[in-house]
JSON list of C-alpha atoms in Angstrom, two decimals:
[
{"chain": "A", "resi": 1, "resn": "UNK", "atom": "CA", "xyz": [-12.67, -18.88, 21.66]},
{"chain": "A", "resi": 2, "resn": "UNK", "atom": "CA", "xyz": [-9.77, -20.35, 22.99]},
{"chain": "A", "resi": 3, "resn": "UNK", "atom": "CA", "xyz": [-8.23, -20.54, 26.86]},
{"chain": "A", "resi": 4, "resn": "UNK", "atom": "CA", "xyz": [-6.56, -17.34, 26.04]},
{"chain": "A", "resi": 5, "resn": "UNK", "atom": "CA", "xyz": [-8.86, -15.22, 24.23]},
{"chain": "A", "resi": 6, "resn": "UNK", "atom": "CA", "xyz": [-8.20, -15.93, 20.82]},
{"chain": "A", "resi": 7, "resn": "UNK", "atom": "CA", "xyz": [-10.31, -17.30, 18.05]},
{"chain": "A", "resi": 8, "resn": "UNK", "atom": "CA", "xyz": [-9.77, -20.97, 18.06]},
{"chain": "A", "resi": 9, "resn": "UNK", "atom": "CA", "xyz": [-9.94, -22.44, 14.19]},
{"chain": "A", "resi": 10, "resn": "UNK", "atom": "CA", "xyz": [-10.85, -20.10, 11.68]},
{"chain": "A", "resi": 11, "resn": "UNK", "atom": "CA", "xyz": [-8.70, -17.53, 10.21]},
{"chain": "A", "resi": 12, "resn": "UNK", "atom": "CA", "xyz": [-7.95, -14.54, 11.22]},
{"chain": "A", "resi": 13, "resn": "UNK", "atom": "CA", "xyz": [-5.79, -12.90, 8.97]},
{"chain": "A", "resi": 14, "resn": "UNK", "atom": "CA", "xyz": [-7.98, -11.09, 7.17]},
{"chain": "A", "resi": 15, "resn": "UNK", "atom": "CA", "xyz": [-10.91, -10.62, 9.27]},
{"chain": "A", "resi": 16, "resn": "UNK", "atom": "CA", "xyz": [-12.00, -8.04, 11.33]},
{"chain": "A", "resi": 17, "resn": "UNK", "atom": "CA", "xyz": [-13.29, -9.98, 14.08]},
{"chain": "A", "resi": 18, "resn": "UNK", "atom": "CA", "xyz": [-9.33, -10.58, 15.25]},
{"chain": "A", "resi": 19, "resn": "UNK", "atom": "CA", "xyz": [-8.31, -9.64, 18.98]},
{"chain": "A", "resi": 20, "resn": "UNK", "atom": "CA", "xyz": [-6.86, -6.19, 19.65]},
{"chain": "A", "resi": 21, "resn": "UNK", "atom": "CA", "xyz": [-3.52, -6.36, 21.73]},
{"chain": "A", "resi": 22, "resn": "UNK", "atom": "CA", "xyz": [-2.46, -3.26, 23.65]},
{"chain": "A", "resi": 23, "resn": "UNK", "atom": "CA", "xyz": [1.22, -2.44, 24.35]},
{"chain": "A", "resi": 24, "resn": "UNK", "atom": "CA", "xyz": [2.98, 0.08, 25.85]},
{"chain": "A", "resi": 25, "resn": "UNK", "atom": "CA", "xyz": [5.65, 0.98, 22.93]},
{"chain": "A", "resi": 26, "resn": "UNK", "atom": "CA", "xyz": [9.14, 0.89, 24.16]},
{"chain": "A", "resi": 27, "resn": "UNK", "atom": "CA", "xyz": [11.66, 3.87, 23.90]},
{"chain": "A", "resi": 28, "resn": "UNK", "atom": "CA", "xyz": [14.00, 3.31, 20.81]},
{"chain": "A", "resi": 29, "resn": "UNK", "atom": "CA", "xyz": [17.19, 2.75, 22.71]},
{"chain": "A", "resi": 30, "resn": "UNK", "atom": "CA", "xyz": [15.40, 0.07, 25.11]},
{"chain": "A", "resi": 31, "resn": "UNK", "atom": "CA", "xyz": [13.19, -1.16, 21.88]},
{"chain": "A", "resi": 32, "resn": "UNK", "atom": "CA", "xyz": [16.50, -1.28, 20.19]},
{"chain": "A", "resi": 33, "resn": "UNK", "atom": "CA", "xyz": [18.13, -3.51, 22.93]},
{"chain": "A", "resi": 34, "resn": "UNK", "atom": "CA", "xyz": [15.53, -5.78, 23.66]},
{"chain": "A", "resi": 35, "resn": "UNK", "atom": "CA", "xyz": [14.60, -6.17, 20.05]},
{"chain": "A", "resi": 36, "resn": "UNK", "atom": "CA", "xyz": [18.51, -7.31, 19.46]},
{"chain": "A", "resi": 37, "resn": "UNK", "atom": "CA", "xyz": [18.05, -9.58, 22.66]},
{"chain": "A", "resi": 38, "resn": "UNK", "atom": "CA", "xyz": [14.84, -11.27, 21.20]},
{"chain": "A", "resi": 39, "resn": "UNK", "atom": "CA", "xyz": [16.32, -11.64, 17.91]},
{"chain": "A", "resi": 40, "resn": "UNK", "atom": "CA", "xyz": [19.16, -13.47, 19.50]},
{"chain": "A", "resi": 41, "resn": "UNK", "atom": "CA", "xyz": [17.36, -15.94, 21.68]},
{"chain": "A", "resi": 42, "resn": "UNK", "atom": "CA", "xyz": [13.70, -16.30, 20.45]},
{"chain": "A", "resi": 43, "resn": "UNK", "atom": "CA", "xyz": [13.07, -19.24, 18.39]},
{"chain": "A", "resi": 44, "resn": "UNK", "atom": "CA", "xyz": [13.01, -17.67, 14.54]},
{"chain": "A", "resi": 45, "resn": "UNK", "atom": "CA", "xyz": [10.38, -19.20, 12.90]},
{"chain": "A", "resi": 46, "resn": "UNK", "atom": "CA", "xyz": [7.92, -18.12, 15.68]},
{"chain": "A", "resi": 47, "resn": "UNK", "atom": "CA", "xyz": [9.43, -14.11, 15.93]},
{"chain": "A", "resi": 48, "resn": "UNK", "atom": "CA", "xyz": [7.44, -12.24, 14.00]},
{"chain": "A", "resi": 49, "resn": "UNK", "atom": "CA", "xyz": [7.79, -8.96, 16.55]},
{"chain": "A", "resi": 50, "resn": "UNK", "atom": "CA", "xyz": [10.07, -6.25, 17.69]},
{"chain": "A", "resi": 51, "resn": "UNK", "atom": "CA", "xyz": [10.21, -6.25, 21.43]},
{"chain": "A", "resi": 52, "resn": "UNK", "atom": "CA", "xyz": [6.89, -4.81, 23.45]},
{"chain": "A", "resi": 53, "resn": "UNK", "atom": "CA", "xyz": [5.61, -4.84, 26.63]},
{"chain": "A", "resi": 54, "resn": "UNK", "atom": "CA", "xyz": [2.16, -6.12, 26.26]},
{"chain": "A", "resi": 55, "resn": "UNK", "atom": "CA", "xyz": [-0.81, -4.66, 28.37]},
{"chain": "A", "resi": 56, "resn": "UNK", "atom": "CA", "xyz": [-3.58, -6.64, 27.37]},
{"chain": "A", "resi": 57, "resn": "UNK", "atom": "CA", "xyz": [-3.36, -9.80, 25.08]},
{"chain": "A", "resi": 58, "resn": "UNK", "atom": "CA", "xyz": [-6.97, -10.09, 24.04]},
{"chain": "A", "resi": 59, "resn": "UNK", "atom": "CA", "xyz": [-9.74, -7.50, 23.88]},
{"chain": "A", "resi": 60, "resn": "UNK", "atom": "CA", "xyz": [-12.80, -7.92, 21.36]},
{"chain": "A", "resi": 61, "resn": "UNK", "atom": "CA", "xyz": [-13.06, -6.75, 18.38]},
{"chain": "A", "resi": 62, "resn": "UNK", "atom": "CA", "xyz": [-16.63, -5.55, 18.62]},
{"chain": "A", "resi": 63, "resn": "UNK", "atom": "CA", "xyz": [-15.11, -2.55, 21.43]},
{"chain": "A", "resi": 64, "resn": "UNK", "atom": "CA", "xyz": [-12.46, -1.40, 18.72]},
{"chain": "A", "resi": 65, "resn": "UNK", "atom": "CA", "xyz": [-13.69, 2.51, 19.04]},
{"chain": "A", "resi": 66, "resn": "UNK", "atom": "CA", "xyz": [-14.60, 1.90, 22.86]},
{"chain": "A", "resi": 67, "resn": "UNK", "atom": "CA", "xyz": [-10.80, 1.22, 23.08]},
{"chain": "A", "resi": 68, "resn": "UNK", "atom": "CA", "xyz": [-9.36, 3.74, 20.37]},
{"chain": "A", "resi": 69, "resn": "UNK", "atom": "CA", "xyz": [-11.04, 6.50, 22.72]},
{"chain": "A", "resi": 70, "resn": "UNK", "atom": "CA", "xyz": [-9.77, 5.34, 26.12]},
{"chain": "A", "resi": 71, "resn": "UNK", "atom": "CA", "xyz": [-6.18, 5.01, 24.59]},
{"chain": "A", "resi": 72, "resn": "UNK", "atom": "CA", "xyz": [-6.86, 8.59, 23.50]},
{"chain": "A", "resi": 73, "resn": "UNK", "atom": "CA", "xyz": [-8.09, 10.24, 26.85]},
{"chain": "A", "resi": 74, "resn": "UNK", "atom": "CA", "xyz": [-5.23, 8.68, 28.55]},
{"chain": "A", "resi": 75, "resn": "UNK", "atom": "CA", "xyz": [-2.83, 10.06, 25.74]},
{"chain": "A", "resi": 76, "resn": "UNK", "atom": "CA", "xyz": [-4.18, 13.37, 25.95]},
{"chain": "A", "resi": 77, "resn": "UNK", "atom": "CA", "xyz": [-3.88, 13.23, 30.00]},
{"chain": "A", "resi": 78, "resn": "UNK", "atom": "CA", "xyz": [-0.15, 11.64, 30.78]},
{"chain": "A", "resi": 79, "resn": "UNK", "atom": "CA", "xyz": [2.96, 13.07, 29.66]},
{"chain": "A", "resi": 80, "resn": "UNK", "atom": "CA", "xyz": [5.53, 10.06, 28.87]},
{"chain": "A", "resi": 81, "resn": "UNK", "atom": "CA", "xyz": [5.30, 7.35, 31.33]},
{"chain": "A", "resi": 82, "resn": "UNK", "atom": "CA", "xyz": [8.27, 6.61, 33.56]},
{"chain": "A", "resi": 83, "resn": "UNK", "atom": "CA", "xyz": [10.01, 2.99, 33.75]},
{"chain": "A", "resi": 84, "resn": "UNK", "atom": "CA", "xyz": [12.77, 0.66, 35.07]},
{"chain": "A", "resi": 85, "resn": "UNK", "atom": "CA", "xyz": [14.43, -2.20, 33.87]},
{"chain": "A", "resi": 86, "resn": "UNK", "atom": "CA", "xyz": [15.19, -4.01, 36.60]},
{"chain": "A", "resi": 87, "resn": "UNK", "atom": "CA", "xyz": [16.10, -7.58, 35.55]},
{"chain": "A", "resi": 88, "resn": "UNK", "atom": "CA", "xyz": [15.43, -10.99, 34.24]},
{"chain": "A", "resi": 89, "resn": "UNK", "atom": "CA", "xyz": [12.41, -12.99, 34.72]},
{"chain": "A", "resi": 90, "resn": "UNK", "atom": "CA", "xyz": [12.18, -16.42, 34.10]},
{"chain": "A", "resi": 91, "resn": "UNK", "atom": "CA", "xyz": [8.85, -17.60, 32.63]},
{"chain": "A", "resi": 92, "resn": "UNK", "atom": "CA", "xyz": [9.55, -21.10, 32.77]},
{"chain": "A", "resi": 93, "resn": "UNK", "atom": "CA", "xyz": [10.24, -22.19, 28.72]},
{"chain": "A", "resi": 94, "resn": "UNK", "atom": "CA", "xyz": [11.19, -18.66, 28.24]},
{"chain": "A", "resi": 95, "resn": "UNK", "atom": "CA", "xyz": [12.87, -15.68, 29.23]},
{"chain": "A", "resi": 96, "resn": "UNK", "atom": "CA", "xyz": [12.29, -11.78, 29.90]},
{"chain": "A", "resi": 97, "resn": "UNK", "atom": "CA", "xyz": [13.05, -8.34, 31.11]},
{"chain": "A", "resi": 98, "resn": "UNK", "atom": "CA", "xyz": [11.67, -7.48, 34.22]},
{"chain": "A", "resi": 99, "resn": "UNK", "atom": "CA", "xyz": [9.81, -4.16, 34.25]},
{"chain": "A", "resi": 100, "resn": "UNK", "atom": "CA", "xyz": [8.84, -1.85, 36.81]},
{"chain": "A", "resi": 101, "resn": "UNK", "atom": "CA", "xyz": [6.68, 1.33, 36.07]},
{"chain": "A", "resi": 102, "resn": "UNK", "atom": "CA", "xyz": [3.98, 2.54, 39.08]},
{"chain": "A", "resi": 103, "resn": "UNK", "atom": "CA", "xyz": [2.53, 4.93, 36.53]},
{"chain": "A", "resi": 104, "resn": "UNK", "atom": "CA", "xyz": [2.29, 2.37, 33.34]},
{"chain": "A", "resi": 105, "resn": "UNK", "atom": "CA", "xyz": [0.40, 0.05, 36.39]},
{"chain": "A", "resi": 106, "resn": "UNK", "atom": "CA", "xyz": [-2.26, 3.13, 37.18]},
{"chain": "A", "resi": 107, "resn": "UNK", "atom": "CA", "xyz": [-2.67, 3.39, 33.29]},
{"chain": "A", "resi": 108, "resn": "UNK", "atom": "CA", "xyz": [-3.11, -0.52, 33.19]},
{"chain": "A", "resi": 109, "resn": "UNK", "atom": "CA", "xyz": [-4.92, -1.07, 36.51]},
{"chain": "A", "resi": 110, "resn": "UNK", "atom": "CA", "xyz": [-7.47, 2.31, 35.01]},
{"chain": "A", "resi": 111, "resn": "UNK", "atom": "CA", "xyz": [-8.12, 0.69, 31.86]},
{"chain": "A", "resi": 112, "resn": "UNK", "atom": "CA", "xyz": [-8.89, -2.59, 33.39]},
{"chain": "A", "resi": 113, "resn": "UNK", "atom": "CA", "xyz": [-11.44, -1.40, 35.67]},
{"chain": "A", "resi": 114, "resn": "UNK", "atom": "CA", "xyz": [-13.04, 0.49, 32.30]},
{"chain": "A", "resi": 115, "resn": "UNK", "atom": "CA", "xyz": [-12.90, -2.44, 29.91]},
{"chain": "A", "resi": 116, "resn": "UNK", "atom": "CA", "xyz": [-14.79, -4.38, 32.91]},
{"chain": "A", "resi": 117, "resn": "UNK", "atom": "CA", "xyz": [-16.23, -7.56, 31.23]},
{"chain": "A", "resi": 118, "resn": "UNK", "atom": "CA", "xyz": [-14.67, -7.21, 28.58]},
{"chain": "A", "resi": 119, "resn": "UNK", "atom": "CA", "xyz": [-11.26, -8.89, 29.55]},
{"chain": "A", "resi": 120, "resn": "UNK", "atom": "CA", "xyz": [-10.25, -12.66, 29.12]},
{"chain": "A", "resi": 121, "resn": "UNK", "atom": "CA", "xyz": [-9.24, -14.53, 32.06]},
{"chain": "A", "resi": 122, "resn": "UNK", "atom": "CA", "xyz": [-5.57, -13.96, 30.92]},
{"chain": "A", "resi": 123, "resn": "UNK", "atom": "CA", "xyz": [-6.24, -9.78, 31.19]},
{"chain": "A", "resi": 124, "resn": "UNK", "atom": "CA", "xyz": [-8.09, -9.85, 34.45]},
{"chain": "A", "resi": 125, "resn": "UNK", "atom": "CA", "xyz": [-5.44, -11.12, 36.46]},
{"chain": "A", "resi": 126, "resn": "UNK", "atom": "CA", "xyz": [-2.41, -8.71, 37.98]},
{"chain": "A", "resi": 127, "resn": "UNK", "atom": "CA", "xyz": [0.47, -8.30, 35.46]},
{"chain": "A", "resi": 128, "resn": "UNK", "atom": "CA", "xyz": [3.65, -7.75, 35.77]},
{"chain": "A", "resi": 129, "resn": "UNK", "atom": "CA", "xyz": [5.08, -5.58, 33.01]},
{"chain": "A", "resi": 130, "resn": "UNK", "atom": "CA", "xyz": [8.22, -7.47, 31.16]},
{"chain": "A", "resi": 131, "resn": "UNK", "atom": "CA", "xyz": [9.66, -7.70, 27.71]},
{"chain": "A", "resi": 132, "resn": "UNK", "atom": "CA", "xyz": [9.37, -10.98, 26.00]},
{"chain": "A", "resi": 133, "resn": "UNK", "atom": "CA", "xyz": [12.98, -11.91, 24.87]},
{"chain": "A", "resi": 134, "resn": "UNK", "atom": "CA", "xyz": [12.46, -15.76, 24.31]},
{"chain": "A", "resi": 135, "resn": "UNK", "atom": "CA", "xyz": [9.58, -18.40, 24.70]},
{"chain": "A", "resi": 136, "resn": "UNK", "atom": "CA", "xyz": [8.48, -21.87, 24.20]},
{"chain": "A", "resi": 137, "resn": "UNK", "atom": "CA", "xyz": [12.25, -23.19, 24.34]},
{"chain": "A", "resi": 138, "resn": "UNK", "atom": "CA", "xyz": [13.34, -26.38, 27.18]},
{"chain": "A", "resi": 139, "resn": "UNK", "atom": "CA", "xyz": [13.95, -24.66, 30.90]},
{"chain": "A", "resi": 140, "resn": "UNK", "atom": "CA", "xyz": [17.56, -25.96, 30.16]},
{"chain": "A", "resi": 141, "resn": "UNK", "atom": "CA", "xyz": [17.70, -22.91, 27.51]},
{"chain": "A", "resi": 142, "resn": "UNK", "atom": "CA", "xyz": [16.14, -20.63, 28.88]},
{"chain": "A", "resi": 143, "resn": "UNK", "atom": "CA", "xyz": [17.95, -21.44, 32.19]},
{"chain": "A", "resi": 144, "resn": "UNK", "atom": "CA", "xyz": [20.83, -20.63, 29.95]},
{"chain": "A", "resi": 145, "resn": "UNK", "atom": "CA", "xyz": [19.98, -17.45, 28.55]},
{"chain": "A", "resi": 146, "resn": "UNK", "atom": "CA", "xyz": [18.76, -15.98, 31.91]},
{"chain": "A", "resi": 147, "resn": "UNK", "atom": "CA", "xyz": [21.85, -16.61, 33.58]},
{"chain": "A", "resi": 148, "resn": "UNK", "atom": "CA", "xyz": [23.84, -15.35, 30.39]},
{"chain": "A", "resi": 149, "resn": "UNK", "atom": "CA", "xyz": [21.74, -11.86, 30.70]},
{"chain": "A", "resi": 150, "resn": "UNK", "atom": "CA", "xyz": [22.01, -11.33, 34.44]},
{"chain": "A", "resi": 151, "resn": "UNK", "atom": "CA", "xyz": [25.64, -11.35, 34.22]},
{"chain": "A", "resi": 152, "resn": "UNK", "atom": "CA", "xyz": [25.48, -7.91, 31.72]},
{"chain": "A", "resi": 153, "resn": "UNK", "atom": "CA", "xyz": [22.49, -6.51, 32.57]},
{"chain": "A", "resi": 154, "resn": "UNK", "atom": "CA", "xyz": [22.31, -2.99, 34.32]},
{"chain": "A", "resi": 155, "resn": "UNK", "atom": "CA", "xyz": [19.30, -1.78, 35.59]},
{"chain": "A", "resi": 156, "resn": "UNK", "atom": "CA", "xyz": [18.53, 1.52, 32.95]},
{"chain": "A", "resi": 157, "resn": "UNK", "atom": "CA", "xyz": [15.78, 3.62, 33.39]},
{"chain": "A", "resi": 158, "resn": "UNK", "atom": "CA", "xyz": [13.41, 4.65, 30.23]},
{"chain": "A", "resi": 159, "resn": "UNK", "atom": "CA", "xyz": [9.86, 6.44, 29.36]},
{"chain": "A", "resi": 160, "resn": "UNK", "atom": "CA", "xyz": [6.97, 4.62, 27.17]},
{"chain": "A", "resi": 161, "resn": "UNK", "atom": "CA", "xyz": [6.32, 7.42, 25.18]},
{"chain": "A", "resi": 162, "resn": "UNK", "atom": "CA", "xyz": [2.85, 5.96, 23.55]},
{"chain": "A", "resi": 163, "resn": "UNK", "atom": "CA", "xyz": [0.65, 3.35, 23.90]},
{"chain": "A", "resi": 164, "resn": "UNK", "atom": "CA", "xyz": [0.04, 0.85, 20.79]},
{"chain": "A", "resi": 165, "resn": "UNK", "atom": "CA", "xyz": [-3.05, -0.94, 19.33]},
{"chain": "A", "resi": 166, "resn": "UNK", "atom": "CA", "xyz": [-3.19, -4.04, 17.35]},
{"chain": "A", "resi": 167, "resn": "UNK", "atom": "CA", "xyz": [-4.72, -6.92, 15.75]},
{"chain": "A", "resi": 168, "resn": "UNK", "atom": "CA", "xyz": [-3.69, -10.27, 16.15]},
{"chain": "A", "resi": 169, "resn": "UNK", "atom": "CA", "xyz": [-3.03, -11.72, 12.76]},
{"chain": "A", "resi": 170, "resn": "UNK", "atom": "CA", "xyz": [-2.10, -15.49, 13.40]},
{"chain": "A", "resi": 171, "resn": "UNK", "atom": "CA", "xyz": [1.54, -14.15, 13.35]},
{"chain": "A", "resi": 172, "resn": "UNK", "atom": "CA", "xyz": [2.55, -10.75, 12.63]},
{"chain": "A", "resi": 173, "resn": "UNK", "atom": "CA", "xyz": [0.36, -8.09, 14.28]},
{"chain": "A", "resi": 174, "resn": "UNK", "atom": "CA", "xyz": [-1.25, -5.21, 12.60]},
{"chain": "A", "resi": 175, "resn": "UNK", "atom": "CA", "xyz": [-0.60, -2.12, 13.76]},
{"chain": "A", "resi": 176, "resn": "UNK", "atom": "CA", "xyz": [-4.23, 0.05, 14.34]},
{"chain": "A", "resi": 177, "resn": "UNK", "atom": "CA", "xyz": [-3.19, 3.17, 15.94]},
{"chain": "A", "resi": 178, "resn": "UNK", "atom": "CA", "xyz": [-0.40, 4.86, 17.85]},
{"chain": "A", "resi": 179, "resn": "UNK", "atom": "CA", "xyz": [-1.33, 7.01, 21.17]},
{"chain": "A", "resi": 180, "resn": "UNK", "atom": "CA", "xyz": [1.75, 9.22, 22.48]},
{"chain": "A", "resi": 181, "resn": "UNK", "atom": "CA", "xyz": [1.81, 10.62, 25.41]},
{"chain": "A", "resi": 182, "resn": "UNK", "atom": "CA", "xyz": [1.37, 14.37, 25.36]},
{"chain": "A", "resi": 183, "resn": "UNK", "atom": "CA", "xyz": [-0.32, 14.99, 28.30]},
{"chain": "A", "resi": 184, "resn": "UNK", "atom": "CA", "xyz": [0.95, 17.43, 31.33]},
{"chain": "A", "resi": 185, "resn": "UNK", "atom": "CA", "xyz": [0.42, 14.99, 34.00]},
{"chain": "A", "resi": 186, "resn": "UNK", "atom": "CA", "xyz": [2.42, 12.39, 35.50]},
{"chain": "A", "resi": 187, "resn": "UNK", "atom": "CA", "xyz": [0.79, 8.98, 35.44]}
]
């Protein structure tokens, strides 16, 4: 394995030992929006996704149905999950949408206490929840971009209305299941 979780060498295209990503799938006018944004300013050859906000970036393939079922509890417990975008975030060669959701952090901060030991370094840590709108440009760029963005954006509240399961492919992800929210309570 590599730093971050993933396979290093070998393919993993068509194998089903490839990492499962979780999201938290966006509303479609905010999906909309930030998918425009990342299509704008994300280097092309290496955008292969619509905009997400990513949960965990590497869990192992061998807890697939161990993860399918806590996706589903949670699903079957919270109604859709409340949000805020709040602003831009600069990740150094790269550039995103802050997001701020206390209930999407409980879901987060619940499944990360059960998928104890199973988490890279990368998914232990605290997260702060943003959309990915451009990475591995120079600071100058994204410098740019940021300063481009905070000049329109407007702080616009939203709900996640699912949670998302993939596999890393090596480029484009494969999408394993969808998990809305139906739930009656508030997360």
């Amino acid at each position: 394995m590599s730093k971050n979780g993933l396979p290093s060498g070998g393919n993993v295209e068509n194998s089903d030992d490839a990492p499962l990503i979780m999201t938290a799938q966006l509303s479609r006018d905010v999906g909309a929006w930030a998918t425009g944004l990342r299509r704008a300013h994300f280097p092309r050859k290496q955008n292969f996704l619509d905009a997400h906000v990513t949960l965990f970036h590497a869990l192992p393939p061998f807890a697939l149905e161990e993860v399918k079922g806590c996706c589903a509890v949670l699903a079957g417990q919270y109604g859709p999950v409340d949000a805020r975008v709040t602003g831009v975030m600069n990740l150094g060669g790269g550039t995103a949408i802050k997001v701020e959701s206390e209930g999407m952090d409980r879901i987060r901060d619940e499944l990360q206490n059960r998928f104890h030991g199973l988490l890279t370094q990368q998914d232990q840590g605290g997260k702060k929840l943003h959309i990915t709108i451009q990475n591995k440009v120079s600071n100058n760029r994204a410098s740019a971009v940021q300063e481009e963005i905070e000049k329109v954006l407007k702080p616009r509240d939203f709900q996640f209305p699912a949670l998302e399961l993939h596999r890393y492919r090596g480029g484009p992800w494969e999408l394993v299941q969808t998990y809305a929210f139906r739930g009656l309570s508030r997360a």
